[in-house]
Short mmCIF file of C-alpha atoms in Angstrom, two decimals:
data_model
loop_
_atom_site.label_atom_id
_atom_site.label_comp_id
_atom_site.label_asym_id
_atom_site.label_seq_id
_atom_site.Cartn_x
_atom_site.Cartn_y
_atom_site.Cartn_z
CA UNK X 1 0.00 0.00 0.00
CA UNK X 2 2.75 2.43 0.97
CA UNK X 3 4.84 1.31 -1.98
CA UNK X 4 1.95 1.88 -4.37
CA UNK X 5 1.34 5.32 -2.89
CA UNK X 6 5.00 6.20 -3.41
CA UNK X 7 4.87 5.07 -7.03
CA UNK X 8 1.72 7.16 -7.52
CA UNK X 9 3.59 10.12 -6.06
CA UNK X 10 6.47 9.50 -8.47
CA UNK X 11 3.96 9.60 -11.33
CA UNK X 12 2.61 12.92 -10.06
CA UNK X 13 6.15 14.33 -9.77
CA UNK X 14 6.79 13.39 -13.39
CA UNK X 15 3.50 14.97 -14.47
CA UNK X 16 4.39 18.16 -12.58
CA UNK X 17 7.73 18.22 -14.37
CA UNK X 18 6.12 17.99 -17.79
CA UNK X 19 3.39 20.53 -17.10
CA UNK X 20 4.77 23.17 -14.75
CA UNK X 21 8.45 23.53 -15.71
CA UNK X 22 9.46 26.15 -18.24
CA UNK X 23 12.75 24.66 -19.32
CA UNK X 24 12.48 22.13 -22.17
CA UNK X 25 15.07 19.77 -20.73
CA UNK X 26 13.18 19.69 -17.43
CA UNK X 27 10.10 18.66 -19.38
CA UNK X 28 12.06 15.77 -20.87
CA UNK X 29 13.21 14.85 -17.35
CA UNK X 30 9.53 14.67 -16.45
CA UNK X 31 8.81 12.31 -19.37
CA UNK X 32 11.59 10.02 -18.20
CA UNK X 33 10.29 10.01 -14.63
CA UNK X 34 6.76 9.20 -15.85
CA UNK X 35 8.14 6.22 -17.76
CA UNK X 36 10.01 4.94 -14.70
CA UNK X 37 6.91 5.26 -12.52
CA UNK X 38 4.73 3.20 -14.86
CA UNK X 39 7.35 0.47 -15.27
CA UNK X 40 7.83 0.29 -11.49
CA UNK X 41 4.10 -0.05 -10.93
CA UNK X 42 3.68 -2.92 -13.39
CA UNK X 43 6.67 -4.91 -12.17
CA UNK X 44 5.72 -4.35 -8.54
CA UNK X 45 2.18 -5.59 -9.06
CA UNK X 46 3.37 -8.59 -11.03
CA UNK X 47 5.79 -9.59 -8.30
CA UNK X 48 3.09 -10.01 -5.68
CA UNK X 49 1.81 -13.28 -7.09
CA UNK X 50 4.85 -15.46 -6.48
CA UNK X 51 8.24 -15.73 -4.88
CA UNK X 52 10.82 -16.86 -7.46
CA UNK X 53 12.24 -15.32 -10.62
CA UNK X 54 10.69 -16.67 -13.86
CA UNK X 55 13.67 -18.81 -14.91
CA UNK X 56 12.53 -22.42 -14.92
CA UNK X 57 15.64 -24.14 -13.64
CA UNK X 58 15.27 -27.53 -11.99
CA UNK X 59 12.98 -27.41 -8.99
CA UNK X 60 11.71 -23.84 -9.32
CA UNK X 61 8.10 -23.36 -8.35
CA UNK X 62 5.71 -20.51 -7.60
CA UNK X 63 7.21 -17.98 -9.97
CA UNK X 64 6.17 -14.35 -10.23
CA UNK X 65 4.03 -13.33 -13.17
CA UNK X 66 6.35 -13.08 -16.22
CA UNK X 67 3.92 -11.24 -18.52
CA UNK X 68 4.37 -7.71 -17.08
CA UNK X 69 8.15 -8.14 -17.17
CA UNK X 70 8.12 -8.98 -20.86
CA UNK X 71 5.91 -5.97 -21.62
CA UNK X 72 8.06 -3.63 -19.57
CA UNK X 73 11.21 -4.63 -21.49
CA UNK X 74 9.69 -3.14 -24.61
CA UNK X 75 8.47 -0.13 -22.65
CA UNK X 76 11.95 0.71 -21.33
CA UNK X 77 13.58 0.59 -24.77
CA UNK X 78 10.81 2.70 -26.27
CA UNK X 79 11.20 5.14 -23.37
CA UNK X 80 14.83 5.78 -24.26
CA UNK X 81 13.82 6.29 -27.92
CA UNK X 82 11.23 8.88 -26.84
CA UNK X 83 13.85 10.66 -24.72
CA UNK X 84 16.34 10.77 -27.57
CA UNK X 85 13.77 12.12 -30.04
CA UNK X 86 12.53 14.74 -27.54
CA UNK X 87 16.08 15.90 -26.84
CA UNK X 88 16.77 16.08 -30.57
CA UNK X 89 13.77 18.36 -30.95
CA UNK X 90 14.87 20.49 -27.99
CA UNK X 91 18.35 20.76 -29.56
CA UNK X 92 16.87 21.98 -32.84
CA UNK X 93 14.71 24.53 -31.05
CA UNK X 94 17.76 25.82 -29.21
CA UNK X 95 19.65 26.10 -32.48
CA UNK X 96 16.79 28.01 -34.05
CA UNK X 97 15.97 30.39 -31.19
CA UNK X 98 18.88 30.34 -28.75
CA UNK X 99 16.99 29.42 -25.59
CA UNK X 100 15.37 26.52 -23.79
CA UNK X 101 12.67 28.55 -22.10
CA UNK X 102 9.25 27.98 -23.66
CA UNK X 103 8.05 31.57 -23.35
CA UNK X 104 11.24 32.92 -24.93
CA UNK X 105 10.95 30.36 -27.72
CA UNK X 106 7.35 31.34 -28.39
CA UNK X 107 8.29 35.04 -28.56
CA UNK X 108 11.24 34.50 -30.85
CA UNK X 109 9.36 32.19 -33.17
CA UNK X 110 6.47 34.61 -33.41
CA UNK X 111 8.73 37.44 -34.49
CA UNK X 112 9.91 35.68 -37.59
CA UNK X 113 13.15 33.98 -38.61
CA UNK X 114 16.41 35.55 -37.59
CA UNK E 5 13.46 -1.97 2.23
CA UNK E 6 11.37 -1.44 -0.87
CA UNK E 7 9.60 1.54 0.65
CA UNK E 8 12.89 3.10 1.72
CA UNK E 9 14.37 2.84 -1.76
CA UNK E 10 11.15 4.19 -3.28
CA UNK E 11 11.36 7.17 -0.95
CA UNK E 12 14.90 7.84 -2.18
CA UNK E 13 13.67 7.55 -5.77
CA UNK E 14 10.97 10.18 -5.21
CA UNK E 15 13.49 12.47 -3.50
CA UNK E 16 15.94 12.17 -6.41
CA UNK E 17 13.15 12.88 -8.90
CA UNK E 18 12.12 16.05 -7.10
CA UNK E 19 15.77 17.17 -6.84
CA UNK E 20 16.38 16.61 -10.55
CA UNK E 21 13.42 18.80 -11.44
CA UNK E 22 14.34 21.61 -9.07
CA UNK E 23 18.09 21.90 -9.57
CA UNK E 24 19.49 25.01 -11.20
CA UNK E 25 22.27 23.16 -12.96
CA UNK E 26 21.02 20.78 -15.65
CA UNK E 27 24.02 18.50 -15.27
CA UNK E 28 23.16 17.90 -11.61
CA UNK E 29 19.65 16.99 -12.72
CA UNK E 30 21.02 14.48 -15.22
CA UNK E 31 23.17 12.86 -12.56
CA UNK E 32 20.16 12.64 -10.24
CA UNK E 33 18.19 10.96 -13.03
CA UNK E 34 21.03 8.48 -13.55
CA UNK E 35 21.02 7.68 -9.82
CA UNK E 36 17.25 7.23 -10.02
CA UNK E 37 17.70 4.65 -12.78
CA UNK E 38 20.29 2.82 -10.73
CA UNK E 39 17.94 2.63 -7.73
CA UNK E 40 15.16 1.44 -10.01
CA UNK E 41 17.43 -1.34 -11.33
CA UNK E 42 18.04 -2.45 -7.74
CA UNK E 43 14.30 -2.37 -7.08
CA UNK E 44 13.68 -4.58 -10.09
CA UNK E 45 16.19 -7.06 -8.75
CA UNK E 46 14.35 -7.06 -5.41
CA UNK E 47 11.08 -7.66 -7.28
CA UNK E 48 12.52 -10.87 -8.84
CA UNK E 49 12.70 -9.39 -12.37
CA UNK E 50 16.32 -9.93 -13.54
CA UNK E 51 15.71 -9.20 -17.23
CA UNK E 52 14.10 -5.84 -16.52
CA UNK E 53 16.94 -5.03 -14.09
CA UNK E 54 19.65 -5.64 -16.72
CA UNK E 55 17.78 -3.54 -19.28
CA UNK E 56 17.10 -0.66 -16.90
CA UNK E 57 20.71 -0.58 -15.67
CA UNK E 58 22.15 -0.53 -19.19
CA UNK E 59 19.59 1.93 -20.55
CA UNK E 60 19.01 4.31 -17.67
CA UNK E 61 22.46 4.56 -16.22
CA UNK E 62 24.18 4.22 -19.60
CA UNK E 63 22.60 5.22 -22.90
CA UNK E 64 20.04 7.67 -21.52
CA UNK E 65 22.68 9.56 -19.54
CA UNK E 66 24.90 9.80 -22.66
CA UNK E 67 22.00 11.29 -24.64
CA UNK E 68 21.20 13.84 -21.93
CA UNK E 69 24.84 14.89 -21.46
CA UNK E 70 25.19 15.35 -25.23
CA UNK E 71 22.08 17.55 -25.32
CA UNK E 72 23.37 19.71 -22.48
CA UNK E 73 26.89 19.92 -23.85
CA UNK E 74 25.70 20.99 -27.28
CA UNK E 75 23.50 23.75 -25.92
CA UNK E 76 23.54 25.23 -22.42
CA UNK E 77 23.93 24.04 -18.88
CA UNK E 78 22.10 26.42 -16.59
CA UNK E 79 18.37 26.51 -16.05
CA UNK E 80 17.79 30.23 -16.00
CA UNK E 81 14.39 30.04 -14.33
CA UNK E 82 15.63 28.37 -11.14
CA UNK U 17 0.05 42.38 -12.58
CA UNK U 18 2.95 39.96 -12.71
CA UNK U 19 1.45 37.83 -9.97
CA UNK U 20 -1.94 37.74 -11.65
CA UNK U 21 -0.28 36.60 -14.87
CA UNK U 22 1.73 33.95 -13.10
CA UNK U 23 -1.28 32.63 -11.17
CA UNK U 24 -2.99 31.30 -14.31
CA UNK U 25 -0.45 28.61 -15.26
CA UNK U 26 0.15 27.67 -11.63
CA UNK U 27 -3.58 27.16 -11.03
CA UNK U 28 -3.78 25.17 -14.25
CA UNK U 29 -0.91 22.91 -13.23
CA UNK U 30 -2.32 22.39 -9.73
CA UNK U 31 -5.79 21.54 -11.00
CA UNK U 32 -4.33 19.10 -13.53
CA UNK U 33 -2.39 17.36 -10.78
CA UNK U 34 -5.42 17.24 -8.52
CA UNK U 35 -7.47 15.65 -11.30
CA UNK U 36 -4.72 13.13 -12.01
CA UNK U 37 -4.49 12.24 -8.32
CA UNK U 38 -8.25 11.68 -8.30
CA UNK U 39 -8.01 9.39 -11.33
CA UNK U 40 -4.99 7.53 -9.94
CA UNK U 41 -6.56 6.94 -6.54
CA UNK U 42 -8.48 3.74 -7.48
CA UNK U 43 -5.33 2.36 -9.13
CA UNK U 44 -3.16 3.03 -6.12
CA UNK U 45 -5.51 2.30 -3.27
CA UNK U 46 -7.78 -0.27 -4.88
CA UNK U 47 -7.64 -3.90 -4.00
CA UNK U 48 -8.72 -5.71 -7.17
CA UNK U 49 -7.04 -9.11 -7.51
CA UNK U 50 -4.25 -9.61 -10.03
CA UNK U 51 -5.32 -12.11 -12.75
CA UNK U 52 -3.44 -15.32 -12.09
CA UNK U 53 -4.42 -17.32 -15.16
CA UNK U 54 -1.58 -16.26 -17.54
CA UNK U 55 1.11 -16.77 -14.92
CA UNK U 56 -0.18 -20.23 -13.94
CA UNK U 57 -0.48 -21.34 -17.57
CA UNK U 58 3.04 -20.18 -18.34
CA UNK U 59 4.45 -21.86 -15.26
CA UNK U 60 2.86 -25.16 -16.22
CA UNK U 61 3.26 -25.20 -20.01
CA UNK U 62 5.66 -22.45 -21.02
CA UNK U 63 8.90 -24.39 -20.95
CA UNK U 64 7.49 -27.37 -22.82
CA UNK U 65 5.84 -25.36 -25.57
CA UNK U 66 8.64 -22.96 -26.39
CA UNK U 67 11.74 -24.88 -25.34
CA UNK U 68 13.22 -21.95 -23.41
CA UNK U 69 13.86 -21.93 -19.68
CA UNK U 70 13.67 -18.17 -19.45
CA UNK U 71 9.92 -17.59 -19.56
CA UNK U 72 10.29 -13.87 -20.32
CA UNK U 73 12.16 -14.75 -23.54
CA UNK U 74 9.46 -17.27 -24.38
CA UNK U 75 6.86 -14.53 -24.02
CA UNK U 76 8.38 -11.76 -26.07
CA UNK U 77 9.64 -14.08 -28.80
CA UNK U 78 6.90 -16.69 -28.81
CA UNK U 79 3.56 -15.83 -27.30
CA UNK U 80 3.70 -12.07 -27.91
CA UNK U 81 6.07 -11.73 -30.83
CA UNK U 82 3.88 -9.06 -32.43
CA UNK U 83 4.91 -6.64 -29.67
CA UNK U 84 8.57 -7.27 -30.46
CA UNK U 85 7.95 -6.64 -34.15
CA UNK U 86 6.24 -3.37 -33.32
CA UNK U 87 9.08 -2.39 -31.04
CA UNK U 88 11.62 -3.04 -33.80
CA UNK U 89 9.67 -0.73 -36.11
CA UNK U 90 9.39 1.98 -33.43
CA UNK U 91 13.14 1.81 -32.83
CA UNK U 92 13.85 2.17 -36.55
CA UNK U 93 11.57 5.20 -36.84
CA UNK U 94 12.97 6.85 -33.69
CA UNK U 95 16.60 6.40 -34.75
CA UNK U 96 15.86 7.74 -38.23
CA UNK U 97 14.05 10.74 -36.80
CA UNK U 98 16.71 11.54 -34.24
CA UNK U 99 19.55 11.35 -36.76
CA UNK U 100 17.57 13.39 -39.26
CA UNK U 101 17.05 16.13 -36.72
CA UNK U 102 20.63 16.16 -35.50
CA UNK U 103 22.47 15.86 -38.78
CA UNK U 104 20.59 18.60 -40.60
CA UNK U 105 21.00 21.15 -37.83
CA UNK U 106 23.83 23.06 -39.38
CA UNK U 107 27.07 22.23 -41.12
CA UNK U 108 27.35 18.56 -40.37
CA UNK U 109 30.98 17.98 -41.07
CA UNK U 110 32.36 14.71 -39.91
CA UNK U 111 35.08 15.82 -37.54
CA UNK U 112 37.94 15.46 -39.95
CA UNK U 113 40.04 18.24 -38.45
CA UNK U 114 43.08 17.55 -36.35
CA UNK U 115 41.96 19.10 -33.10
CA UNK U 116 38.60 18.04 -31.79
CA UNK U 117 37.27 21.01 -29.87
CA UNK U 118 37.76 24.00 -32.11
CA UNK U 119 41.25 25.19 -31.35
CA UNK U 120 42.34 23.70 -28.06
CA UNK U 121 43.56 20.15 -28.40
CA UNK U 122 41.99 17.88 -25.82
CA UNK U 123 44.20 16.07 -23.37
CA UNK U 124 43.55 12.37 -23.14
CA UNK U 125 43.31 11.43 -19.51
CA UNK U 126 44.16 8.05 -18.06
CA UNK U 127 40.56 7.43 -17.08
CA UNK U 128 39.34 7.76 -20.65
CA UNK U 129 42.13 5.53 -21.93
CA UNK U 130 41.36 2.75 -19.47
CA UNK U 131 37.61 2.89 -19.96
CA UNK U 132 37.63 3.02 -23.71
CA UNK U 133 40.66 0.92 -24.49
CA UNK U 134 40.39 -1.77 -21.87
CA UNK U 135 36.80 -1.90 -20.68
CA UNK U 136 35.06 -1.35 -23.99
CA UNK U 137 35.84 -4.80 -25.44
CA UNK U 138 34.94 -6.45 -22.11
CA UNK U 139 31.52 -4.80 -22.15
CA UNK U 140 31.02 -5.88 -25.77
CA UNK U 141 31.83 -9.51 -24.93
CA UNK U 142 29.50 -9.41 -21.94
CA UNK U 143 26.76 -7.98 -24.13
CA UNK U 144 27.10 -10.76 -26.69
CA UNK U 145 27.06 -13.34 -23.88
CA UNK U 146 23.87 -11.88 -22.40
CA UNK U 147 22.31 -11.84 -25.87
CA UNK U 148 23.07 -15.42 -26.82
CA UNK U 149 22.21 -17.06 -23.47
CA UNK U 150 18.80 -15.49 -23.26
CA UNK U 151 16.94 -18.74 -23.31
CA UNK U 152 18.46 -20.38 -20.24
CA UNK U 153 19.45 -17.48 -17.98
CA UNK U 154 18.36 -13.87 -17.53
CA UNK U 155 19.10 -12.11 -20.76
CA UNK U 156 17.97 -12.00 -24.34
CA UNK U 157 17.73 -9.73 -27.32
CA UNK U 158 16.79 -6.41 -25.69
CA UNK U 159 19.06 -6.79 -22.69
CA UNK U 160 22.12 -7.88 -24.68
CA UNK U 161 21.42 -5.29 -27.34
CA UNK U 162 21.51 -2.33 -24.95
CA UNK U 163 24.68 -3.63 -23.26
CA UNK U 164 26.32 -3.96 -26.70
CA UNK U 165 25.21 -0.38 -27.42
CA UNK U 166 26.90 0.77 -24.21
CA UNK U 167 30.09 -1.02 -25.27
CA UNK U 168 30.09 0.63 -28.68
CA UNK U 169 29.56 4.04 -27.06
CA UNK U 170 32.60 3.37 -24.83
CA UNK U 171 34.72 2.53 -27.85
CA UNK U 172 33.62 5.58 -29.80
CA UNK U 173 34.30 7.96 -26.90
CA UNK U 174 38.01 7.39 -27.18
CA UNK U 175 38.61 7.98 -30.83
CA UNK U 176 37.45 10.14 -33.69
CA UNK U 177 34.58 8.42 -35.35
CA UNK U 178 36.22 8.21 -38.76
CA UNK U 179 39.48 6.66 -37.57
CA UNK U 180 38.31 4.32 -34.86
CA UNK U 181 37.50 0.64 -34.95
CA UNK U 182 35.20 -0.19 -37.80
CA UNK U 183 32.39 -1.11 -35.47
CA UNK U 184 32.02 2.48 -34.30
CA UNK U 185 31.58 4.06 -37.71
CA UNK U 186 28.13 5.33 -38.55
CA UNK U 187 28.05 3.64 -41.95
CA UNK U 188 28.70 0.19 -40.51
CA UNK U 189 26.12 0.59 -37.77
CA UNK U 190 23.45 1.81 -40.16
CA UNK U 191 24.10 -1.11 -42.50
CA UNK U 192 23.93 -3.61 -39.61
CA UNK U 193 20.67 -2.16 -38.35
CA UNK U 194 18.95 -2.12 -41.74
CA UNK U 195 20.18 -5.61 -42.60
CA UNK U 196 19.08 -7.13 -39.30
CA UNK U 197 15.64 -5.52 -39.63
CA UNK U 198 15.32 -7.10 -43.09
CA UNK U 199 16.37 -10.52 -41.78
CA UNK U 200 13.88 -10.24 -38.89
CA UNK U 201 11.11 -9.61 -41.43
CA UNK U 202 12.28 -12.62 -43.45
CA UNK U 203 12.46 -14.83 -40.36
CA UNK U 204 8.95 -14.07 -39.19
CA UNK U 205 7.61 -14.44 -42.72
CA UNK U 206 9.36 -17.76 -43.31
CA UNK U 207 6.81 -19.50 -41.13
CA UNK U 208 4.19 -18.73 -43.78
CA UNK U 209 6.20 -20.65 -46.37
CA UNK U 210 7.11 -23.68 -44.27
CA UNK U 211 3.63 -24.24 -42.98
CA UNK U 212 3.67 -23.18 -39.32
CA UNK U 213 1.91 -19.85 -39.74
CA UNK U 214 3.10 -16.25 -39.49
CA UNK U 215 5.80 -15.96 -36.82
CA UNK U 216 5.79 -19.70 -36.37
CA UNK U 217 8.88 -21.82 -36.11
CA UNK U 218 10.66 -21.38 -39.48
CA UNK U 219 12.44 -24.74 -39.35
CA UNK U 220 9.70 -27.35 -38.94
CA UNK U 221 11.95 -30.21 -37.98
CA UNK U 222 14.06 -28.54 -35.31
CA UNK U 223 13.11 -27.88 -31.70
CA UNK U 224 11.43 -24.51 -31.07
CA UNK U 225 14.35 -23.23 -29.03
CA UNK U 226 16.35 -22.73 -32.25
CA UNK U 227 13.97 -20.04 -33.44
CA UNK U 228 14.26 -18.32 -30.04
CA UNK U 229 18.07 -18.27 -30.15
CA UNK U 230 18.15 -16.97 -33.72
CA UNK U 231 15.53 -14.30 -33.05
CA UNK U 232 17.36 -13.23 -29.87
CA UNK U 233 20.56 -12.71 -31.86
CA UNK U 234 18.77 -10.75 -34.59
CA UNK U 235 16.90 -8.51 -32.18
CA UNK U 236 20.04 -7.94 -30.13
CA UNK U 237 21.90 -6.85 -33.28
CA UNK U 238 19.10 -4.54 -34.28
CA UNK U 239 18.64 -2.87 -30.90
CA UNK U 240 22.38 -2.56 -30.33
CA UNK U 241 23.09 -1.12 -33.77
CA UNK U 242 20.14 1.28 -33.63
CA UNK U 243 20.85 2.77 -30.23
CA UNK U 244 24.60 3.02 -30.77
CA UNK U 245 24.02 4.66 -34.18
CA UNK U 246 22.00 7.35 -32.43
CA UNK U 247 24.73 7.89 -29.82
CA UNK U 248 27.57 7.89 -32.37
CA UNK U 249 25.75 10.50 -34.46
CA UNK U 250 25.32 12.67 -31.37
CA UNK U 251 28.98 12.32 -30.34
CA UNK U 252 30.16 13.14 -33.86
CA UNK U 253 27.99 16.23 -33.88
CA UNK U 254 29.27 17.38 -30.51
CA UNK U 255 32.91 17.00 -31.52
CA UNK U 256 32.94 19.01 -34.70
CA UNK U 257 34.74 22.35 -34.35
CA UNK U 258 32.36 25.30 -34.52
#
């Protein structure tokens, strides 16, 4: 219960980072934290239904649920792809306008190319 | 044990979002990934732990440090 | 006036977080039981049906191979997009000058020499081991692939990307990624020809663990080449003198 509450709080911290921060790189930090929170929640819930790792060596019984682990592998790799693409976009915006701050970027883009 | 490490994870996440130096934030995020990898090991998920350790504390940190190095390092709003 | 202008976004952010907390509350505090049927079925029948002892490998290469196919496509698109955005950002010269940081020659420290020269090959070997033993111990395509990508990033940190070992050059990595994606498509389509259905076992006489080992190697190559191509492109862009 406490662990789930903490993971929910991590999700809210990531959401706050994406929504309320003005620096683009801090927004990407928030995306990364959101990804970590979701992966933690799935693996934690899957681990409650057993006691051993899902490697069927001789004499292993009562394994944890392996399905969320397989799904989260894909999720982690896609998370790093999303981070790299988002940082590439932030890099291009910085090259075009000279700042990471979203209000400054909006002002400079509105006033035409320079 | 799990709750203690999760508390550290939340603290590192808040620090990374509030730091004035972006490089400190990246290092906090890398430490967060390392603690998550340890949590996955405690949750009996060795495959996810290997992937998170290699991705979070390795490739993701390289991408962030490149982005900061190629542009700017200070968060002017903090 | 300033405070009234700043209050709008802050109120918006706070109300969004309050709404999200309200939506998350049943997820976090609810007590609905976790469905046990997939886990029990896999524990009883997974090893016999797929031939692999690592049930996670059996899932993402056997029972849910569509997800892995989708992930391979997403990785291809993301790497293409990232490189397209980075390489067209300005003059994208390939770092052919003598000094690497625009005037001041960089000193090579002992730490960089040890990590790149000595540890890089060790990490590569470990990555290939994790990739190939994915069916009997923790490991597999994704895990080994990202460790191999870390090893290639180590090796490319120590040298200029056009004079280093051939594995760290962008052309080689792009060729490996495209080729392995093509072979993955062929491997999953081969089941249609040999009679075991799309994504079935391509060799009908052999045990199903062969298809898992081959697919692990292919996916590891693809993930490793894709992610390290992205990192090598970023490092080459950061090192050009400007």
